[in-house]
Amino acid sequence: MVEWIVSEGLTDYDDAVAFMEDRAARIAAGEAGECIWLVEHPPLYTAGTSAKREDLTDPDRFPVYDSKRGGQYTYHGPGQRVAYVMLDVGKRGHDVRRFVQQLEEWVIATLDEFNIKGEIRDGRVGVWVERNDKPLTVSGAVAEDKIAAIGIRLRKWISFHGVSINVDPELEHFSGIVPCGITEHGVTSLVDLGLPVTMEDLDVALRRRFDEVFGELPAEA
């Protein structure tokens, strides 16, 4: 069984990384089960392994943490649900690409609970929603905003880090970075899209949709 932990209040980022690394090591050693940990952080920026320094446009605004997850710069803060995913990818098929696709499917299925159509775009990490209520982009395309970010790391085939979904964060806080290195599109949230969704609503949807995407950990042979 996957253990679900929901932390109240704001979780320090360094404490979160320490917890994940310890739990991942214990899962790999067979000393602990898989875990999904739902948190909120105080305002901060994280730099993934592909981050470009020029994309940190306001380096003095919030604390900046170098993260060993994949991806570029992202923002975490109050009103954003971060789901840290500590799962045994080795026992779930040894397929990292498929695992990332499952994370995307999980987020999209969760958004569908609120009648939001989340979509994936080639070359753009994360989950996006079309904004027909906004002007076309400079290239003449339909405007799209990012509603969820994805960034993971694997150690001994155990995942950590995970996904973040914007419920009702201060969207202006994203202006201190170029989120994931993408300048043409913006950022949105469930509340920004006109949905009075609470963090608890999202948590229920995340848990409800998890099993249909990931299923149970396969039994030992």
mmCIF file of N, CA, C and O in Angstrom, residues 151-202:
data_model
loop_
_atom_site.group_PDB
_atom_site.id
_atom_site.type_symbol
_atom_site.label_atom_id
_atom_site.label_comp_id
_atom_site.label_asym_id
_atom_site.label_seq_id
_atom_site.Cartn_x
_atom_site.Cartn_y
_atom_site.Cartn_z
ATOM 1 N N GLY A 151 8.799 17.431 -12.159
ATOM 2 C CA GLY A 151 10.250 17.275 -12.103
ATOM 3 C C GLY A 151 10.599 16.179 -11.118
ATOM 4 O O GLY A 151 10.184 16.227 -9.960
ATOM 5 N N ILE A 152 11.323 15.167 -11.573
ATOM 6 C CA ILE A 152 11.627 14.044 -10.700
ATOM 7 C C ILE A 152 13.114 13.718 -10.728
ATOM 8 O O ILE A 152 13.859 14.179 -11.599
ATOM 9 N N ARG A 153 13.501 12.915 -9.767
ATOM 10 C CA ARG A 153 14.824 12.312 -9.749
ATOM 11 C C ARG A 153 14.659 10.862 -9.331
ATOM 12 O O ARG A 153 13.739 10.538 -8.560
ATOM 13 N N LEU A 154 15.530 10.010 -9.831
ATOM 14 C CA LEU A 154 15.540 8.608 -9.431
ATOM 15 C C LEU A 154 16.882 8.253 -8.808
ATOM 16 O O LEU A 154 17.936 8.705 -9.286
ATOM 17 N N ARG A 155 16.805 7.491 -7.736
ATOM 18 C CA ARG A 155 18.019 6.953 -7.127
ATOM 19 C C ARG A 155 17.734 5.499 -6.785
ATOM 20 O O ARG A 155 16.796 5.206 -6.055
ATOM 21 N N LYS A 156 18.530 4.608 -7.331
ATOM 22 C CA LYS A 156 18.315 3.167 -7.163
ATOM 23 C C LYS A 156 16.885 2.795 -7.564
ATOM 24 O O LYS A 156 16.248 1.957 -6.938
ATOM 25 N N TRP A 157 16.397 3.464 -8.617
ATOM 26 C CA TRP A 157 15.067 3.220 -9.188
ATOM 27 C C TRP A 157 13.927 3.666 -8.273
ATOM 28 O O TRP A 157 12.777 3.334 -8.522
ATOM 29 N N ILE A 158 14.230 4.434 -7.256
ATOM 30 C CA ILE A 158 13.179 5.020 -6.421
ATOM 31 C C ILE A 158 13.049 6.494 -6.798
ATOM 32 O O ILE A 158 14.044 7.221 -6.844
ATOM 33 N N SER A 159 11.817 6.936 -7.058
ATOM 34 C CA SER A 159 11.597 8.334 -7.445
ATOM 35 C C SER A 159 11.475 9.227 -6.225
ATOM 36 O O SER A 159 11.059 8.791 -5.148
ATOM 37 N N PHE A 160 11.870 10.474 -6.401
ATOM 38 C CA PHE A 160 11.494 11.525 -5.450
ATOM 39 C C PHE A 160 11.401 12.836 -6.196
ATOM 40 O O PHE A 160 11.572 12.880 -7.400
ATOM 41 N N HIS A 161 11.048 13.916 -5.479
ATOM 42 C CA HIS A 161 10.475 15.123 -6.073
ATOM 43 C C HIS A 161 9.125 14.720 -6.681
ATOM 44 O O HIS A 161 8.509 13.769 -6.189
ATOM 45 N N GLY A 162 8.606 15.421 -7.693
ATOM 46 C CA GLY A 162 7.287 15.019 -8.170
ATOM 47 C C GLY A 162 6.581 16.080 -8.989
ATOM 48 O O GLY A 162 7.134 16.582 -9.967
ATOM 49 N N VAL A 163 5.358 16.440 -8.565
ATOM 50 C CA VAL A 163 4.530 17.356 -9.342
ATOM 51 C C VAL A 163 4.034 18.490 -8.448
ATOM 52 O O VAL A 163 3.933 18.340 -7.239
ATOM 53 N N SER A 164 3.734 19.621 -9.071
ATOM 54 C CA SER A 164 3.101 20.732 -8.350
ATOM 55 C C SER A 164 1.936 21.244 -9.180
ATOM 56 O O SER A 164 2.058 21.392 -10.402
ATOM 57 N N ILE A 165 0.819 21.483 -8.508
ATOM 58 C CA ILE A 165 -0.399 21.954 -9.173
ATOM 59 C C ILE A 165 -0.820 23.264 -8.523
ATOM 60 O O ILE A 165 -0.900 23.371 -7.291
ATOM 61 N N ASN A 166 -1.093 24.251 -9.358
ATOM 62 C CA ASN A 166 -1.477 25.570 -8.850
ATOM 63 C C ASN A 166 -2.964 25.592 -8.504
ATOM 64 O O ASN A 166 -3.813 25.516 -9.393
ATOM 65 N N VAL A 167 -3.250 25.706 -7.225
ATOM 66 C CA VAL A 167 -4.636 25.843 -6.760
ATOM 67 C C VAL A 167 -4.991 27.321 -6.683
ATOM 68 O O VAL A 167 -5.846 27.809 -7.408
ATOM 69 N N ASP A 168 -4.295 28.052 -5.827
ATOM 70 C CA ASP A 168 -4.523 29.497 -5.726
ATOM 71 C C ASP A 168 -3.267 30.200 -5.218
ATOM 72 O O ASP A 168 -3.312 30.926 -4.222
ATOM 73 N N PRO A 169 -2.122 29.997 -5.879
ATOM 74 C CA PRO A 169 -0.923 30.725 -5.460
ATOM 75 C C PRO A 169 -0.966 32.164 -5.956
ATOM 76 O O PRO A 169 -1.805 32.521 -6.792
ATOM 77 N N GLU A 170 -0.064 32.982 -5.456
ATOM 78 C CA GLU A 170 0.102 34.334 -5.964
ATOM 79 C C GLU A 170 0.840 34.241 -7.300
ATOM 80 O O GLU A 170 2.053 34.045 -7.345
ATOM 81 N N LEU A 171 0.097 34.354 -8.391
ATOM 82 C CA LEU A 171 0.695 34.114 -9.705
ATOM 83 C C LEU A 171 1.784 35.124 -10.045
ATOM 84 O O LEU A 171 2.690 34.827 -10.822
ATOM 85 N N GLU A 172 1.710 36.303 -9.462
ATOM 86 C CA GLU A 172 2.729 37.313 -9.743
ATOM 87 C C GLU A 172 4.109 36.844 -9.260
ATOM 88 O O GLU A 172 5.138 37.289 -9.786
ATOM 89 N N HIS A 173 4.137 35.929 -8.300
ATOM 90 C CA HIS A 173 5.411 35.430 -7.786
ATOM 91 C C HIS A 173 6.203 34.668 -8.851
ATOM 92 O O HIS A 173 7.417 34.522 -8.743
ATOM 93 N N PHE A 174 5.514 34.179 -9.874
ATOM 94 C CA PHE A 174 6.210 33.479 -10.954
ATOM 95 C C PHE A 174 7.030 34.432 -11.811
ATOM 96 O O PHE A 174 7.859 33.987 -12.615
ATOM 97 N N SER A 175 6.814 35.736 -11.663
ATOM 98 C CA SER A 175 7.488 36.704 -12.537
ATOM 99 C C SER A 175 8.970 36.835 -12.236
ATOM 100 O O SER A 175 9.708 37.437 -13.023
ATOM 101 N N GLY A 176 9.436 36.278 -11.125
ATOM 102 C CA GLY A 176 10.862 36.351 -10.803
ATOM 103 C C GLY A 176 11.703 35.326 -11.530
ATOM 104 O O GLY A 176 12.936 35.318 -11.400
ATOM 105 N N ILE A 177 11.061 34.458 -12.294
ATOM 106 C CA ILE A 177 11.766 33.452 -13.085
ATOM 107 C C ILE A 177 11.124 33.367 -14.463
ATOM 108 O O ILE A 177 10.035 33.900 -14.689
ATOM 109 N N VAL A 178 11.807 32.692 -15.366
ATOM 110 C CA VAL A 178 11.181 32.249 -16.609
ATOM 111 C C VAL A 178 10.809 30.792 -16.358
ATOM 112 O O VAL A 178 11.680 29.920 -16.417
ATOM 113 N N PRO A 179 9.550 30.520 -16.021
ATOM 114 C CA PRO A 179 9.200 29.163 -15.593
ATOM 115 C C PRO A 179 9.532 28.132 -16.669
ATOM 116 O O PRO A 179 9.056 28.208 -17.797
ATOM 117 N N CYS A 180 10.404 27.193 -16.293
ATOM 118 C CA CYS A 180 10.806 26.107 -17.205
ATOM 119 C C CYS A 180 11.395 26.634 -18.498
ATOM 120 O O CYS A 180 11.377 25.949 -19.529
ATOM 121 N N GLY A 181 11.894 27.873 -18.480
ATOM 122 C CA GLY A 181 12.555 28.442 -19.648
ATOM 123 C C GLY A 181 11.636 28.856 -20.772
ATOM 124 O O GLY A 181 12.092 29.121 -21.881
ATOM 125 N N ILE A 182 10.336 28.962 -20.492
ATOM 126 C CA ILE A 182 9.352 29.245 -21.545
ATOM 127 C C ILE A 182 8.831 30.673 -21.380
ATOM 128 O O ILE A 182 8.278 31.030 -20.345
ATOM 129 N N THR A 183 9.006 31.491 -22.418
ATOM 130 C CA THR A 183 8.631 32.897 -22.331
ATOM 131 C C THR A 183 7.309 33.214 -23.015
ATOM 132 O O THR A 183 6.660 34.204 -22.692
ATOM 133 N N GLU A 184 6.889 32.389 -23.973
ATOM 134 C CA GLU A 184 5.725 32.743 -24.794
ATOM 135 C C GLU A 184 4.406 32.532 -24.062
ATOM 136 O O GLU A 184 3.404 33.154 -24.389
ATOM 137 N N HIS A 185 4.394 31.652 -23.073
ATOM 138 C CA HIS A 185 3.151 31.298 -22.407
ATOM 139 C C HIS A 185 3.203 31.668 -20.930
ATOM 140 O O HIS A 185 4.281 31.851 -20.348
ATOM 141 N N GLY A 186 2.017 31.744 -20.314
ATOM 142 C CA GLY A 186 1.926 32.181 -18.939
ATOM 143 C C GLY A 186 1.660 31.049 -17.962
ATOM 144 O O GLY A 186 1.857 29.874 -18.256
ATOM 145 N N VAL A 187 1.196 31.460 -16.784
ATOM 146 C CA VAL A 187 0.921 30.530 -15.688
ATOM 147 C C VAL A 187 -0.485 30.797 -15.189
ATOM 148 O O VAL A 187 -0.940 31.947 -15.147
ATOM 149 N N THR A 188 -1.198 29.744 -14.809
ATOM 150 C CA THR A 188 -2.548 29.904 -14.291
ATOM 151 C C THR A 188 -2.746 29.005 -13.081
ATOM 152 O O THR A 188 -1.830 28.289 -12.653
ATOM 153 N N SER A 189 -3.940 29.048 -12.527
ATOM 154 C CA SER A 189 -4.295 28.209 -11.382
ATOM 155 C C SER A 189 -5.763 27.846 -11.491
ATOM 156 O O SER A 189 -6.505 28.413 -12.313
ATOM 157 N N LEU A 190 -6.191 26.914 -10.667
ATOM 158 C CA LEU A 190 -7.604 26.536 -10.672
ATOM 159 C C LEU A 190 -8.496 27.722 -10.338
ATOM 160 O O LEU A 190 -9.518 27.952 -10.976
ATOM 161 N N VAL A 191 -8.094 28.496 -9.344
ATOM 162 C CA VAL A 191 -8.901 29.662 -8.964
ATOM 163 C C VAL A 191 -8.848 30.734 -10.046
ATOM 164 O O VAL A 191 -9.859 31.380 -10.357
ATOM 165 N N ASP A 192 -7.675 30.920 -10.676
ATOM 166 C CA ASP A 192 -7.556 31.885 -11.764
ATOM 167 C C ASP A 192 -8.478 31.515 -12.923
ATOM 168 O O ASP A 192 -8.973 32.396 -13.644
ATOM 169 N N LEU A 193 -8.746 30.232 -13.094
ATOM 170 C CA LEU A 193 -9.650 29.764 -14.146
ATOM 171 C C LEU A 193 -11.116 29.860 -13.732
ATOM 172 O O LEU A 193 -11.999 29.439 -14.484
ATOM 173 N N GLY A 194 -11.362 30.403 -12.547
ATOM 174 C CA GLY A 194 -12.732 30.640 -12.113
ATOM 175 C C GLY A 194 -13.336 29.531 -11.280
ATOM 176 O O GLY A 194 -14.559 29.510 -11.069
ATOM 177 N N LEU A 195 -12.495 28.622 -10.786
ATOM 178 C CA LEU A 195 -12.999 27.485 -10.009
ATOM 179 C C LEU A 195 -12.673 27.670 -8.532
ATOM 180 O O LEU A 195 -11.500 27.778 -8.161
ATOM 181 N N PRO A 196 -13.683 27.679 -7.662
ATOM 182 C CA PRO A 196 -13.448 27.863 -6.227
ATOM 183 C C PRO A 196 -12.992 26.564 -5.564
ATOM 184 O O PRO A 196 -13.628 26.048 -4.640
ATOM 185 N N VAL A 197 -11.867 26.045 -6.036
ATOM 186 C CA VAL A 197 -11.353 24.768 -5.542
ATOM 187 C C VAL A 197 -10.450 25.000 -4.333
ATOM 188 O O VAL A 197 -9.610 25.896 -4.338
ATOM 189 N N THR A 198 -10.606 24.172 -3.305
ATOM 190 C CA THR A 198 -9.741 24.257 -2.134
ATOM 191 C C THR A 198 -8.620 23.225 -2.246
ATOM 192 O O THR A 198 -8.669 22.299 -3.069
ATOM 193 N N MET A 199 -7.616 23.380 -1.393
ATOM 194 C CA MET A 199 -6.531 22.412 -1.372
ATOM 195 C C MET A 199 -7.067 21.019 -1.025
ATOM 196 O O MET A 199 -6.630 20.003 -1.581
ATOM 197 N N GLU A 200 -8.034 20.974 -0.115
ATOM 198 C CA GLU A 200 -8.620 19.691 0.274
ATOM 199 C C GLU A 200 -9.361 19.045 -0.897
ATOM 200 O O GLU A 200 -9.304 17.823 -1.077
ATOM 201 N N ASP A 201 -10.040 19.852 -1.701
ATOM 202 C CA ASP A 201 -10.709 19.324 -2.901
ATOM 203 C C ASP A 201 -9.685 18.658 -3.820
ATOM 204 O O ASP A 201 -9.917 17.570 -4.362
ATOM 205 N N LEU A 202 -8.574 19.340 -4.027
ATOM 206 C CA LEU A 202 -7.552 18.801 -4.914
ATOM 207 C C LEU A 202 -6.963 17.518 -4.355
ATOM 208 O O LEU A 202 -6.735 16.545 -5.092
#
